[in-house]
Amino acid sequence: MAEVQTWHGTTILSVRKNGKVVIAGDGQVSLGQTIIKGNARKVRPLGGGQVIGGFAGATADAMTLFERLEAKLEQYPSQLTRACVDMAKDWRTDRYLRRLEAMMIVADRSVTLVLTGTGDVLEPEKGIIAIGSGGNYALAAARALADTDLDAEAIARKAMGIAAEICVYTNNNLTVESLA
């Protein structure tokens, strides 16, 4: 029986510090041991620029989820938590959406949330959260840097660099979005 190769990739990190929130994502997409693309854009503004988000998982699935979240943000303007909870309910209960394989980090000026297909809407402790193949490396590095004089963006960039040095599915081609 032939081995099925799986797509790997993505490290998404969010850091909130001193009134600024940053979401950074790498650009690598891999199939098995092959790098397919090195400059994928997995972080983007949402909700007319009032929200930023990043995804880990299947790209088409994540795009579907971004579209759904955009619709929820239109329905509940300036209410990110409510929009995310409503979307998570749909994600968990809708037959089509349940099959989507992705995770998201979204943030506005006041809250950062992780959304999963199991219906989770989680707010991270200490304003730092990461997802994806190199997420644990980026999370550990960002937490270690949180008490330094570095700002949120500098922490995110340095932590993502550390993750890229450790995780073979993460590169240094970053997309960074921020809100202050």
mmCIF file of C-alpha atoms in Angstrom:
data_model
loop_
_atom_site.group_PDB
_atom_site.id
_atom_site.type_symbol
_atom_site.label_atom_id
_atom_site.label_comp_id
_atom_site.label_asym_id
_atom_site.label_seq_id
_atom_site.Cartn_x
_atom_site.Cartn_y
_atom_site.Cartn_z
ATOM 1 C CA MET A 1 0.000 0.000 0.000
ATOM 2 C CA ALA A 2 1.401 3.402 -0.977
ATOM 3 C CA GLU A 3 2.134 5.889 1.743
ATOM 4 C CA VAL A 4 -0.176 8.897 1.629
ATOM 5 C CA GLN A 5 1.819 12.098 1.881
ATOM 6 C CA THR A 6 0.336 14.845 3.972
ATOM 7 C CA TRP A 7 0.654 18.589 3.665
ATOM 8 C CA HIS A 8 2.579 20.190 6.487
ATOM 9 C CA GLY A 9 3.318 23.720 7.300
ATOM 10 C CA THR A 10 2.441 26.813 9.112
ATOM 11 C CA THR A 11 3.448 28.403 12.298
ATOM 12 C CA ILE A 12 1.146 31.178 13.457
ATOM 13 C CA LEU A 13 1.973 33.232 16.551
ATOM 14 C CA SER A 14 0.077 36.023 18.266
ATOM 15 C CA VAL A 15 1.680 38.328 20.815
ATOM 16 C CA ARG A 16 -0.169 41.029 22.763
ATOM 17 C CA LYS A 17 1.914 43.534 24.722
ATOM 18 C CA ASN A 18 1.578 47.172 25.797
ATOM 19 C CA GLY A 19 -1.618 47.832 23.859
ATOM 20 C CA LYS A 20 -0.423 46.280 20.598
ATOM 21 C CA VAL A 21 -1.336 42.886 19.151
ATOM 22 C CA VAL A 22 0.635 41.149 16.413
ATOM 23 C CA ILE A 23 -0.057 37.990 14.447
ATOM 24 C CA ALA A 24 2.880 36.543 12.523
ATOM 25 C CA GLY A 25 2.884 33.565 10.195
ATOM 26 C CA ASP A 26 5.559 31.831 8.181
ATOM 27 C CA GLY A 27 5.250 31.137 4.468
ATOM 28 C CA GLN A 28 6.202 27.486 4.109
ATOM 29 C CA VAL A 29 3.914 24.788 2.727
ATOM 30 C CA SER A 30 5.351 21.270 2.512
ATOM 31 C CA LEU A 31 4.175 17.986 1.047
ATOM 32 C CA GLY A 32 5.976 15.152 2.764
ATOM 33 C CA GLN A 33 9.643 16.117 2.710
ATOM 34 C CA THR A 34 9.272 18.589 -0.145
ATOM 35 C CA ILE A 35 8.783 22.333 0.209
ATOM 36 C CA ILE A 36 6.001 23.186 -2.230
ATOM 37 C CA LYS A 37 5.823 26.912 -1.543
ATOM 38 C CA GLY A 38 7.866 29.245 0.615
ATOM 39 C CA ASN A 39 5.844 32.458 0.499
ATOM 40 C CA ALA A 40 2.250 31.524 1.350
ATOM 41 C CA ARG A 41 0.275 34.297 3.044
ATOM 42 C CA LYS A 42 -1.470 32.809 6.075
ATOM 43 C CA VAL A 43 -2.062 36.032 8.015
ATOM 44 C CA ARG A 44 -4.410 38.795 6.865
ATOM 45 C CA PRO A 45 -6.632 41.647 8.002
ATOM 46 C CA LEU A 46 -10.350 40.931 8.411
ATOM 47 C CA GLY A 47 -13.457 42.903 9.294
ATOM 48 C CA GLY A 48 -12.460 46.032 7.418
ATOM 49 C CA GLY A 49 -9.050 46.091 9.098
ATOM 50 C CA GLN A 50 -10.451 45.964 12.645
ATOM 51 C CA VAL A 51 -9.432 42.313 13.086
ATOM 52 C CA ILE A 52 -6.353 40.317 12.098
ATOM 53 C CA GLY A 53 -6.237 36.572 11.663
ATOM 54 C CA GLY A 54 -3.953 33.683 10.835
ATOM 55 C CA PHE A 55 -4.651 30.062 9.992
ATOM 56 C CA ALA A 56 -3.012 26.678 10.229
ATOM 57 C CA GLY A 57 -4.295 23.735 8.257
ATOM 58 C CA ALA A 58 -5.737 23.131 4.829
ATOM 59 C CA THR A 59 -5.701 26.362 2.821
ATOM 60 C CA ALA A 60 -9.073 25.947 1.120
ATOM 61 C CA ASP A 61 -10.638 25.095 4.474
ATOM 62 C CA ALA A 62 -9.072 28.129 6.107
ATOM 63 C CA MET A 63 -10.280 30.423 3.301
ATOM 64 C CA THR A 64 -13.806 29.092 3.814
ATOM 65 C CA LEU A 65 -13.521 29.796 7.532
ATOM 66 C CA PHE A 66 -12.165 33.319 6.923
ATOM 67 C CA GLU A 67 -15.171 34.003 4.663
ATOM 68 C CA ARG A 68 -17.546 32.694 7.330
ATOM 69 C CA LEU A 69 -15.877 34.806 9.995
ATOM 70 C CA GLU A 70 -16.086 37.893 7.755
ATOM 71 C CA ALA A 71 -19.845 37.299 7.475
ATOM 72 C CA LYS A 72 -20.159 36.937 11.250
ATOM 73 C CA LEU A 73 -18.163 40.151 11.769
ATOM 74 C CA GLU A 74 -20.604 41.945 9.461
ATOM 75 C CA GLN A 75 -23.475 40.506 11.490
ATOM 76 C CA TYR A 76 -21.837 41.451 14.814
ATOM 77 C CA PRO A 77 -19.664 44.522 14.135
ATOM 78 C CA SER A 78 -17.086 45.311 16.836
ATOM 79 C CA GLN A 79 -18.008 42.089 18.667
ATOM 80 C CA LEU A 80 -15.208 39.669 17.832
ATOM 81 C CA THR A 81 -15.948 37.255 20.660
ATOM 82 C CA ARG A 82 -19.622 36.988 19.750
ATOM 83 C CA ALA A 83 -18.809 36.532 16.059
ATOM 84 C CA CYS A 84 -16.274 33.791 16.898
ATOM 85 C CA VAL A 85 -18.602 31.922 19.261
ATOM 86 C CA ASP A 86 -21.365 32.017 16.660
ATOM 87 C CA MET A 87 -18.983 30.801 13.952
ATOM 88 C CA ALA A 88 -17.617 28.036 16.211
ATOM 89 C CA LYS A 89 -21.163 26.796 16.788
ATOM 90 C CA ASP A 90 -21.725 26.649 13.035
ATOM 91 C CA TRP A 91 -18.336 24.995 12.504
ATOM 92 C CA ARG A 92 -19.136 22.272 14.991
ATOM 93 C CA THR A 93 -22.717 21.572 13.973
ATOM 94 C CA ASP A 94 -22.817 22.093 10.192
ATOM 95 C CA ARG A 95 -22.120 18.865 8.247
ATOM 96 C CA TYR A 96 -19.972 20.594 5.640
ATOM 97 C CA LEU A 97 -18.044 22.824 8.041
ATOM 98 C CA ARG A 98 -17.340 19.922 10.429
ATOM 99 C CA ARG A 99 -15.082 18.378 7.799
ATOM 100 C CA LEU A 100 -12.870 21.460 7.547
ATOM 101 C CA GLU A 101 -9.369 20.934 8.902
ATOM 102 C CA ALA A 102 -7.909 24.184 10.113
ATOM 103 C CA MET A 103 -7.348 26.297 13.206
ATOM 104 C CA MET A 104 -7.406 30.064 13.430
ATOM 105 C CA ILE A 105 -6.020 32.801 15.632
ATOM 106 C CA VAL A 106 -7.946 36.068 15.427
ATOM 107 C CA ALA A 107 -7.471 39.304 17.309
ATOM 108 C CA ASP A 108 -8.883 42.794 17.598
ATOM 109 C CA ARG A 109 -7.665 45.643 19.771
ATOM 110 C CA SER A 110 -8.989 44.043 22.964
ATOM 111 C CA VAL A 111 -9.064 40.247 22.614
ATOM 112 C CA THR A 112 -7.129 37.391 21.011
ATOM 113 C CA LEU A 113 -8.917 34.099 20.336
ATOM 114 C CA VAL A 114 -8.104 30.641 18.991
ATOM 115 C CA LEU A 115 -10.887 28.882 17.073
ATOM 116 C CA THR A 116 -10.970 25.152 16.410
ATOM 117 C CA GLY A 117 -13.296 22.767 14.607
ATOM 118 C CA THR A 118 -14.279 21.148 17.896
ATOM 119 C CA GLY A 119 -16.102 24.311 18.912
ATOM 120 C CA ASP A 120 -13.344 25.788 21.031
ATOM 121 C CA VAL A 121 -13.035 29.546 21.322
ATOM 122 C CA LEU A 122 -10.102 30.112 23.654
ATOM 123 C CA GLU A 123 -8.473 33.276 24.938
ATOM 124 C CA PRO A 124 -4.782 32.710 25.704
ATOM 125 C CA GLU A 125 -3.161 33.389 29.031
ATOM 126 C CA LYS A 126 -0.676 36.244 29.104
ATOM 127 C CA GLY A 127 -1.624 37.374 25.583
ATOM 128 C CA ILE A 128 0.535 34.850 23.712
ATOM 129 C CA ILE A 129 -0.699 31.902 21.632
ATOM 130 C CA ALA A 130 0.611 29.849 18.705
ATOM 131 C CA ILE A 131 -0.729 27.126 16.423
ATOM 132 C CA GLY A 132 0.645 24.924 13.667
ATOM 133 C CA SER A 133 3.591 22.618 13.231
ATOM 134 C CA GLY A 134 6.095 25.001 14.826
ATOM 135 C CA GLY A 135 3.583 26.533 17.208
ATOM 136 C CA ASN A 136 4.999 25.086 20.401
ATOM 137 C CA TYR A 137 8.490 26.329 19.556
ATOM 138 C CA ALA A 138 7.230 29.833 18.745
ATOM 139 C CA LEU A 139 5.057 29.861 21.871
ATOM 140 C CA ALA A 140 7.926 28.873 24.152
ATOM 141 C CA ALA A 141 10.252 31.454 22.601
ATOM 142 C CA ALA A 142 7.650 34.237 22.801
ATOM 143 C CA ARG A 143 6.879 33.465 26.435
ATOM 144 C CA ALA A 144 10.590 33.567 27.251
ATOM 145 C CA LEU A 145 10.886 36.962 25.527
ATOM 146 C CA ALA A 146 7.688 38.465 26.969
ATOM 147 C CA ASP A 147 9.374 40.003 30.021
ATOM 148 C CA THR A 148 12.109 41.707 27.988
ATOM 149 C CA ASP A 149 12.050 45.276 26.680
ATOM 150 C CA LEU A 150 11.098 44.049 23.194
ATOM 151 C CA ASP A 151 7.731 45.171 21.823
ATOM 152 C CA ALA A 152 5.067 42.754 20.548
ATOM 153 C CA GLU A 153 6.298 42.760 16.955
ATOM 154 C CA ALA A 154 9.937 42.261 17.880
ATOM 155 C CA ILE A 155 8.966 39.364 20.165
ATOM 156 C CA ALA A 156 6.887 37.773 17.414
ATOM 157 C CA ARG A 157 9.629 38.128 14.797
ATOM 158 C CA LYS A 158 12.347 36.757 17.097
ATOM 159 C CA ALA A 159 10.166 33.864 18.317
ATOM 160 C CA MET A 160 9.206 32.943 14.739
ATOM 161 C CA GLY A 161 12.900 32.985 13.828
ATOM 162 C CA ILE A 162 13.634 30.569 16.644
ATOM 163 C CA ALA A 163 10.772 28.293 15.529
ATOM 164 C CA ALA A 164 12.138 28.340 11.958
ATOM 165 C CA GLU A 165 15.532 27.190 13.251
ATOM 166 C CA ILE A 166 13.937 24.184 14.980
ATOM 167 C CA CYS A 167 10.878 23.130 12.944
ATOM 168 C CA VAL A 168 11.535 21.825 9.427
ATOM 169 C CA TYR A 169 7.995 22.852 8.409
ATOM 170 C CA THR A 170 8.561 26.539 9.302
ATOM 171 C CA ASN A 171 10.545 29.166 7.412
ATOM 172 C CA ASN A 172 11.657 32.780 7.935
ATOM 173 C CA ASN A 173 9.427 34.241 5.209
ATOM 174 C CA LEU A 174 7.052 36.053 7.587
ATOM 175 C CA THR A 175 3.788 37.866 7.138
ATOM 176 C CA VAL A 176 3.119 40.148 10.097
ATOM 177 C CA GLU A 177 -0.071 42.097 10.794
ATOM 178 C CA SER A 178 -0.649 44.299 13.821
ATOM 179 C CA LEU A 179 -3.223 46.479 15.568
ATOM 180 C CA ALA A 180 -2.476 49.135 18.147
#
